[in-house]
């Protein structure tokens, strides 16, 4: 992949990779304050390094060696632009690096769902807004359903129903 343009991955794909690849490495290129206030965390959060984007512009020779070369690097920023630039720099240096389309903004919209309980008459499905740690539930009985404590992205529920 060295130096070649690589397709970015979605925030939903990042969740799949987080749960299947323990060697994944996240390079968060947002400023330190943003990183400290909200970052990628999951059931098993991979190793993460915060190096602000500007450092890759002003002192690449100092910061590039801090990034492990023997692991898949997932570059992340607020909306996807700065991390795309950094991932490209890393690929030119021989790294395996991808960018997250939409950055942390997209991560905040990722949901996973699991059937929490089910019998012949009723089903309860838990929805987890992974990036925010918010839980909601859909209770289905026959042709009726109720959504308990919904998050703001209603398409998740409508698609399920």
PDB file of C-alpha atoms in Angstrom:
ATOM      1  CA  UNK A   1       0.000   0.000   0.000  1.00  0.00           C
ATOM      2  CA  UNK A   2       3.047   2.231   0.243  1.00  0.00           C
ATOM      3  CA  UNK A   3       2.405   5.620  -1.292  1.00  0.00           C
ATOM      4  CA  UNK A   4      -0.800   4.522  -3.030  1.00  0.00           C
ATOM      5  CA  UNK A   5      -4.065   6.296  -2.423  1.00  0.00           C
ATOM      6  CA  UNK A   6      -6.189   4.049  -0.262  1.00  0.00           C
ATOM      7  CA  UNK A   7      -9.932   4.131   0.082  1.00  0.00           C
ATOM      8  CA  UNK A   8     -11.120   5.638   3.358  1.00  0.00           C
ATOM      9  CA  UNK A   9     -13.290   3.516   5.604  1.00  0.00           C
ATOM     10  CA  UNK A  10     -16.587   4.467   7.207  1.00  0.00           C
ATOM     11  CA  UNK A  11     -17.100   4.888  10.926  1.00  0.00           C
ATOM     12  CA  UNK A  12     -19.306   1.759  10.833  1.00  0.00           C
ATOM     13  CA  UNK A  13     -16.412  -0.166   9.241  1.00  0.00           C
ATOM     14  CA  UNK A  14     -14.148   1.130  12.005  1.00  0.00           C
ATOM     15  CA  UNK A  15     -16.467  -0.449  14.574  1.00  0.00           C
ATOM     16  CA  UNK A  16     -16.225  -3.796  12.768  1.00  0.00           C
ATOM     17  CA  UNK A  17     -12.425  -3.515  12.657  1.00  0.00           C
ATOM     18  CA  UNK A  18     -12.245  -2.505  16.325  1.00  0.00           C
ATOM     19  CA  UNK A  19     -14.048  -5.676  17.280  1.00  0.00           C
ATOM     20  CA  UNK A  20     -12.091  -8.001  14.995  1.00  0.00           C
ATOM     21  CA  UNK A  21      -8.517  -6.678  14.880  1.00  0.00           C
ATOM     22  CA  UNK A  22      -6.738  -6.321  18.234  1.00  0.00           C
ATOM     23  CA  UNK A  23      -3.616  -4.902  16.569  1.00  0.00           C
ATOM     24  CA  UNK A  24      -5.451  -1.926  15.065  1.00  0.00           C
ATOM     25  CA  UNK A  25      -3.803   1.395  15.951  1.00  0.00           C
ATOM     26  CA  UNK A  26      -5.689   4.696  16.007  1.00  0.00           C
ATOM     27  CA  UNK A  27      -3.833   7.904  15.221  1.00  0.00           C
ATOM     28  CA  UNK A  28      -6.014  10.794  16.360  1.00  0.00           C
ATOM     29  CA  UNK A  29      -4.798  14.027  14.731  1.00  0.00           C
ATOM     30  CA  UNK A  30      -7.178  16.446  16.461  1.00  0.00           C
ATOM     31  CA  UNK A  31      -5.873  19.002  18.921  1.00  0.00           C
ATOM     32  CA  UNK A  32      -5.155  17.770  22.438  1.00  0.00           C
ATOM     33  CA  UNK A  33      -8.209  19.396  24.052  1.00  0.00           C
ATOM     34  CA  UNK A  34     -10.625  17.752  21.612  1.00  0.00           C
ATOM     35  CA  UNK A  35      -8.877  14.404  22.033  1.00  0.00           C
ATOM     36  CA  UNK A  36      -9.079  14.592  25.834  1.00  0.00           C
ATOM     37  CA  UNK A  37     -12.774  15.502  25.810  1.00  0.00           C
ATOM     38  CA  UNK A  38     -13.932  12.721  23.447  1.00  0.00           C
ATOM     39  CA  UNK A  39     -12.091   9.872  21.788  1.00  0.00           C
ATOM     40  CA  UNK A  40     -12.674   6.432  20.299  1.00  0.00           C
ATOM     41  CA  UNK A  41     -13.463   3.917  22.982  1.00  0.00           C
ATOM     42  CA  UNK A  42     -15.107   0.529  22.686  1.00  0.00           C
ATOM     43  CA  UNK A  43     -15.324  -2.835  24.417  1.00  0.00           C
ATOM     44  CA  UNK A  44     -11.613  -3.304  23.784  1.00  0.00           C
ATOM     45  CA  UNK A  45     -10.184   0.066  22.851  1.00  0.00           C
ATOM     46  CA  UNK A  46      -7.094  -0.268  20.674  1.00  0.00           C
ATOM     47  CA  UNK A  47      -3.878   1.566  21.338  1.00  0.00           C
ATOM     48  CA  UNK A  48      -4.329   5.211  20.410  1.00  0.00           C
ATOM     49  CA  UNK A  49      -1.867   8.043  19.876  1.00  0.00           C
ATOM     50  CA  UNK A  50      -2.780  11.714  19.701  1.00  0.00           C
ATOM     51  CA  UNK A  51      -0.499  13.803  17.488  1.00  0.00           C
ATOM     52  CA  UNK A  52      -2.100  17.025  16.241  1.00  0.00           C
ATOM     53  CA  UNK A  53      -2.354  17.422  12.481  1.00  0.00           C
ATOM     54  CA  UNK A  54      -0.266  20.589  12.514  1.00  0.00           C
ATOM     55  CA  UNK A  55       2.723  18.616  13.816  1.00  0.00           C
ATOM     56  CA  UNK A  56       2.700  16.521  10.632  1.00  0.00           C
ATOM     57  CA  UNK A  57       2.986  19.761   8.649  1.00  0.00           C
ATOM     58  CA  UNK A  58       5.503  21.609  10.804  1.00  0.00           C
ATOM     59  CA  UNK A  59       7.748  18.766  12.045  1.00  0.00           C
ATOM     60  CA  UNK A  60       7.036  15.533  10.161  1.00  0.00           C
ATOM     61  CA  UNK A  61      10.549  14.215  10.811  1.00  0.00           C
ATOM     62  CA  UNK A  62       9.838  14.367  14.562  1.00  0.00           C
ATOM     63  CA  UNK A  63       6.350  12.861  14.679  1.00  0.00           C
ATOM     64  CA  UNK A  64       6.292  10.217  11.942  1.00  0.00           C
ATOM     65  CA  UNK A  65       8.742   7.948  13.823  1.00  0.00           C
ATOM     66  CA  UNK A  66       6.330   7.956  16.806  1.00  0.00           C
ATOM     67  CA  UNK A  67       3.759   6.051  14.722  1.00  0.00           C
ATOM     68  CA  UNK A  68       4.287   2.257  14.683  1.00  0.00           C
ATOM     69  CA  UNK A  69       5.138   1.047  11.212  1.00  0.00           C
ATOM     70  CA  UNK A  70       4.269  -2.614  11.785  1.00  0.00           C
ATOM     71  CA  UNK A  71       0.528  -2.089  12.398  1.00  0.00           C
ATOM     72  CA  UNK A  72      -2.529  -0.970  10.492  1.00  0.00           C
ATOM     73  CA  UNK A  73      -2.970   2.743  11.194  1.00  0.00           C
ATOM     74  CA  UNK A  74      -6.424   4.326  11.275  1.00  0.00           C
ATOM     75  CA  UNK A  75      -6.116   8.114  11.070  1.00  0.00           C
ATOM     76  CA  UNK A  76      -8.908  10.131  12.605  1.00  0.00           C
ATOM     77  CA  UNK A  77      -9.849  13.809  12.963  1.00  0.00           C
ATOM     78  CA  UNK A  78     -13.017  15.808  13.514  1.00  0.00           C
ATOM     79  CA  UNK A  79     -14.527  15.538  10.026  1.00  0.00           C
ATOM     80  CA  UNK A  80     -12.101  13.466   7.938  1.00  0.00           C
ATOM     81  CA  UNK A  81     -10.065  16.055   6.015  1.00  0.00           C
ATOM     82  CA  UNK A  82      -6.968  16.483   8.180  1.00  0.00           C
ATOM     83  CA  UNK A  83      -6.696  12.766   8.878  1.00  0.00           C
ATOM     84  CA  UNK A  84      -6.918  12.011   5.145  1.00  0.00           C
ATOM     85  CA  UNK A  85      -3.916  14.282   4.627  1.00  0.00           C
ATOM     86  CA  UNK A  86      -1.980  12.583   7.455  1.00  0.00           C
ATOM     87  CA  UNK A  87      -2.862   9.075   6.214  1.00  0.00           C
ATOM     88  CA  UNK A  88      -1.502  10.064   2.800  1.00  0.00           C
ATOM     89  CA  UNK A  89       1.754  11.307   4.360  1.00  0.00           C
ATOM     90  CA  UNK A  90       2.112   8.022   6.231  1.00  0.00           C
ATOM     91  CA  UNK A  91       1.424   5.904   3.138  1.00  0.00           C
ATOM     92  CA  UNK A  92       4.172   7.807   1.288  1.00  0.00           C
ATOM     93  CA  UNK A  93       6.488   6.789   4.137  1.00  0.00           C
ATOM     94  CA  UNK A  94       5.555   3.117   3.717  1.00  0.00           C
ATOM     95  CA  UNK A  95       2.838   2.831   6.366  1.00  0.00           C
ATOM     96  CA  UNK A  96      -0.422   0.944   6.004  1.00  0.00           C
ATOM     97  CA  UNK A  97      -2.783   3.818   6.806  1.00  0.00           C
ATOM     98  CA  UNK A  98      -6.453   4.554   6.179  1.00  0.00           C
ATOM     99  CA  UNK A  99      -8.683   7.482   6.987  1.00  0.00           C
ATOM    100  CA  UNK A 100     -12.139   7.508   8.576  1.00  0.00           C
ATOM    101  CA  UNK A 101     -14.683   9.248   6.350  1.00  0.00           C
ATOM    102  CA  UNK A 102     -16.444  11.903   8.388  1.00  0.00           C
ATOM    103  CA  UNK A 103     -14.094  11.531  11.382  1.00  0.00           C
ATOM    104  CA  UNK A 104     -15.416  11.808  14.923  1.00  0.00           C
ATOM    105  CA  UNK A 105     -18.601  13.427  13.652  1.00  0.00           C
ATOM    106  CA  UNK A 106     -19.418  10.189  11.817  1.00  0.00           C
ATOM    107  CA  UNK A 107     -18.285   8.064  14.792  1.00  0.00           C
ATOM    108  CA  UNK A 108     -20.931   9.797  16.907  1.00  0.00           C
ATOM    109  CA  UNK A 109     -23.606   8.442  14.556  1.00  0.00           C
ATOM    110  CA  UNK A 110     -22.611   4.759  14.591  1.00  0.00           C
ATOM    111  CA  UNK A 111     -25.118   2.343  16.092  1.00  0.00           C
ATOM    112  CA  UNK A 112     -25.010  -1.347  16.828  1.00  0.00           C
ATOM    113  CA  UNK A 113     -27.971  -3.437  17.841  1.00  0.00           C
ATOM    114  CA  UNK A 114     -28.502  -6.731  19.579  1.00  0.00           C
ATOM    115  CA  UNK A 115     -31.572  -8.708  20.528  1.00  0.00           C
ATOM    116  CA  UNK A 116     -31.706  -8.347  24.314  1.00  0.00           C
ATOM    117  CA  UNK A 117     -34.674 -10.644  24.862  1.00  0.00           C
ATOM    118  CA  UNK A 118     -37.158 -12.602  22.805  1.00  0.00           C
ATOM    119  CA  UNK A 119     -40.008 -15.055  23.201  1.00  0.00           C
ATOM    120  CA  UNK A 120     -42.883 -16.132  20.935  1.00  0.00           C
ATOM    121  CA  UNK A 121     -44.843 -12.895  21.446  1.00  0.00           C
ATOM    122  CA  UNK A 122     -42.279 -10.171  22.072  1.00  0.00           C
ATOM    123  CA  UNK A 123     -38.804  -9.044  21.125  1.00  0.00           C
ATOM    124  CA  UNK A 124     -36.621  -6.395  22.768  1.00  0.00           C
ATOM    125  CA  UNK A 125     -33.741  -5.004  20.740  1.00  0.00           C
ATOM    126  CA  UNK A 126     -31.065  -2.828  22.321  1.00  0.00           C
ATOM    127  CA  UNK A 127     -29.549  -0.052  20.193  1.00  0.00           C
ATOM    128  CA  UNK A 128     -26.166   1.279  21.254  1.00  0.00           C
ATOM    129  CA  UNK A 129     -24.961   4.626  19.915  1.00  0.00           C
ATOM    130  CA  UNK A 130     -21.388   3.434  20.264  1.00  0.00           C
ATOM    131  CA  UNK A 131     -19.529   6.737  20.037  1.00  0.00           C
ATOM    132  CA  UNK A 132     -21.682   8.382  22.689  1.00  0.00           C
ATOM    133  CA  UNK A 133     -22.466   5.420  24.948  1.00  0.00           C
ATOM    134  CA  UNK A 134     -26.228   5.946  24.642  1.00  0.00           C
ATOM    135  CA  UNK A 135     -28.618   3.003  24.840  1.00  0.00           C
ATOM    136  CA  UNK A 136     -32.175   2.785  23.582  1.00  0.00           C
ATOM    137  CA  UNK A 137     -34.604  -0.055  23.050  1.00  0.00           C
ATOM    138  CA  UNK A 138     -37.244  -1.176  20.592  1.00  0.00           C
ATOM    139  CA  UNK A 139     -39.965  -3.433  21.958  1.00  0.00           C
ATOM    140  CA  UNK A 140     -41.827  -5.326  19.252  1.00  0.00           C
ATOM    141  CA  UNK A 141     -44.998  -7.340  19.733  1.00  0.00           C
ATOM    142  CA  UNK A 142     -46.793  -8.521  16.614  1.00  0.00           C
ATOM    143  CA  UNK A 143     -47.326  -5.539  14.323  1.00  0.00           C
ATOM    144  CA  UNK A 144     -46.765  -2.963  17.074  1.00  0.00           C
ATOM    145  CA  UNK A 145     -43.569  -1.453  18.426  1.00  0.00           C
ATOM    146  CA  UNK A 146     -42.457   1.059  21.011  1.00  0.00           C
ATOM    147  CA  UNK A 147     -39.132   2.883  21.084  1.00  0.00           C
ATOM    148  CA  UNK A 148     -37.784   3.550  24.563  1.00  0.00           C
ATOM    149  CA  UNK A 149     -35.368   6.458  25.085  1.00  0.00           C
ATOM    150  CA  UNK A 150     -34.598   6.995  21.384  1.00  0.00           C
ATOM    151  CA  UNK A 151     -31.485   8.745  20.198  1.00  0.00           C
ATOM    152  CA  UNK A 152     -31.746  11.554  17.684  1.00  0.00           C
ATOM    153  CA  UNK A 153     -30.935   9.475  14.578  1.00  0.00           C
ATOM    154  CA  UNK A 154     -34.356   7.936  13.961  1.00  0.00           C
ATOM    155  CA  UNK A 155     -33.354   6.266  10.680  1.00  0.00           C
ATOM    156  CA  UNK A 156     -31.759   3.480  12.743  1.00  0.00           C
ATOM    157  CA  UNK A 157     -35.121   2.579  14.258  1.00  0.00           C
ATOM    158  CA  UNK A 158     -37.122   3.051  11.082  1.00  0.00           C
ATOM    159  CA  UNK A 159     -34.745   0.808   9.160  1.00  0.00           C
ATOM    160  CA  UNK A 160     -35.028  -1.868  11.844  1.00  0.00           C
ATOM    161  CA  UNK A 161     -38.825  -1.677  11.945  1.00  0.00           C
TER     162      UNK A 161
END
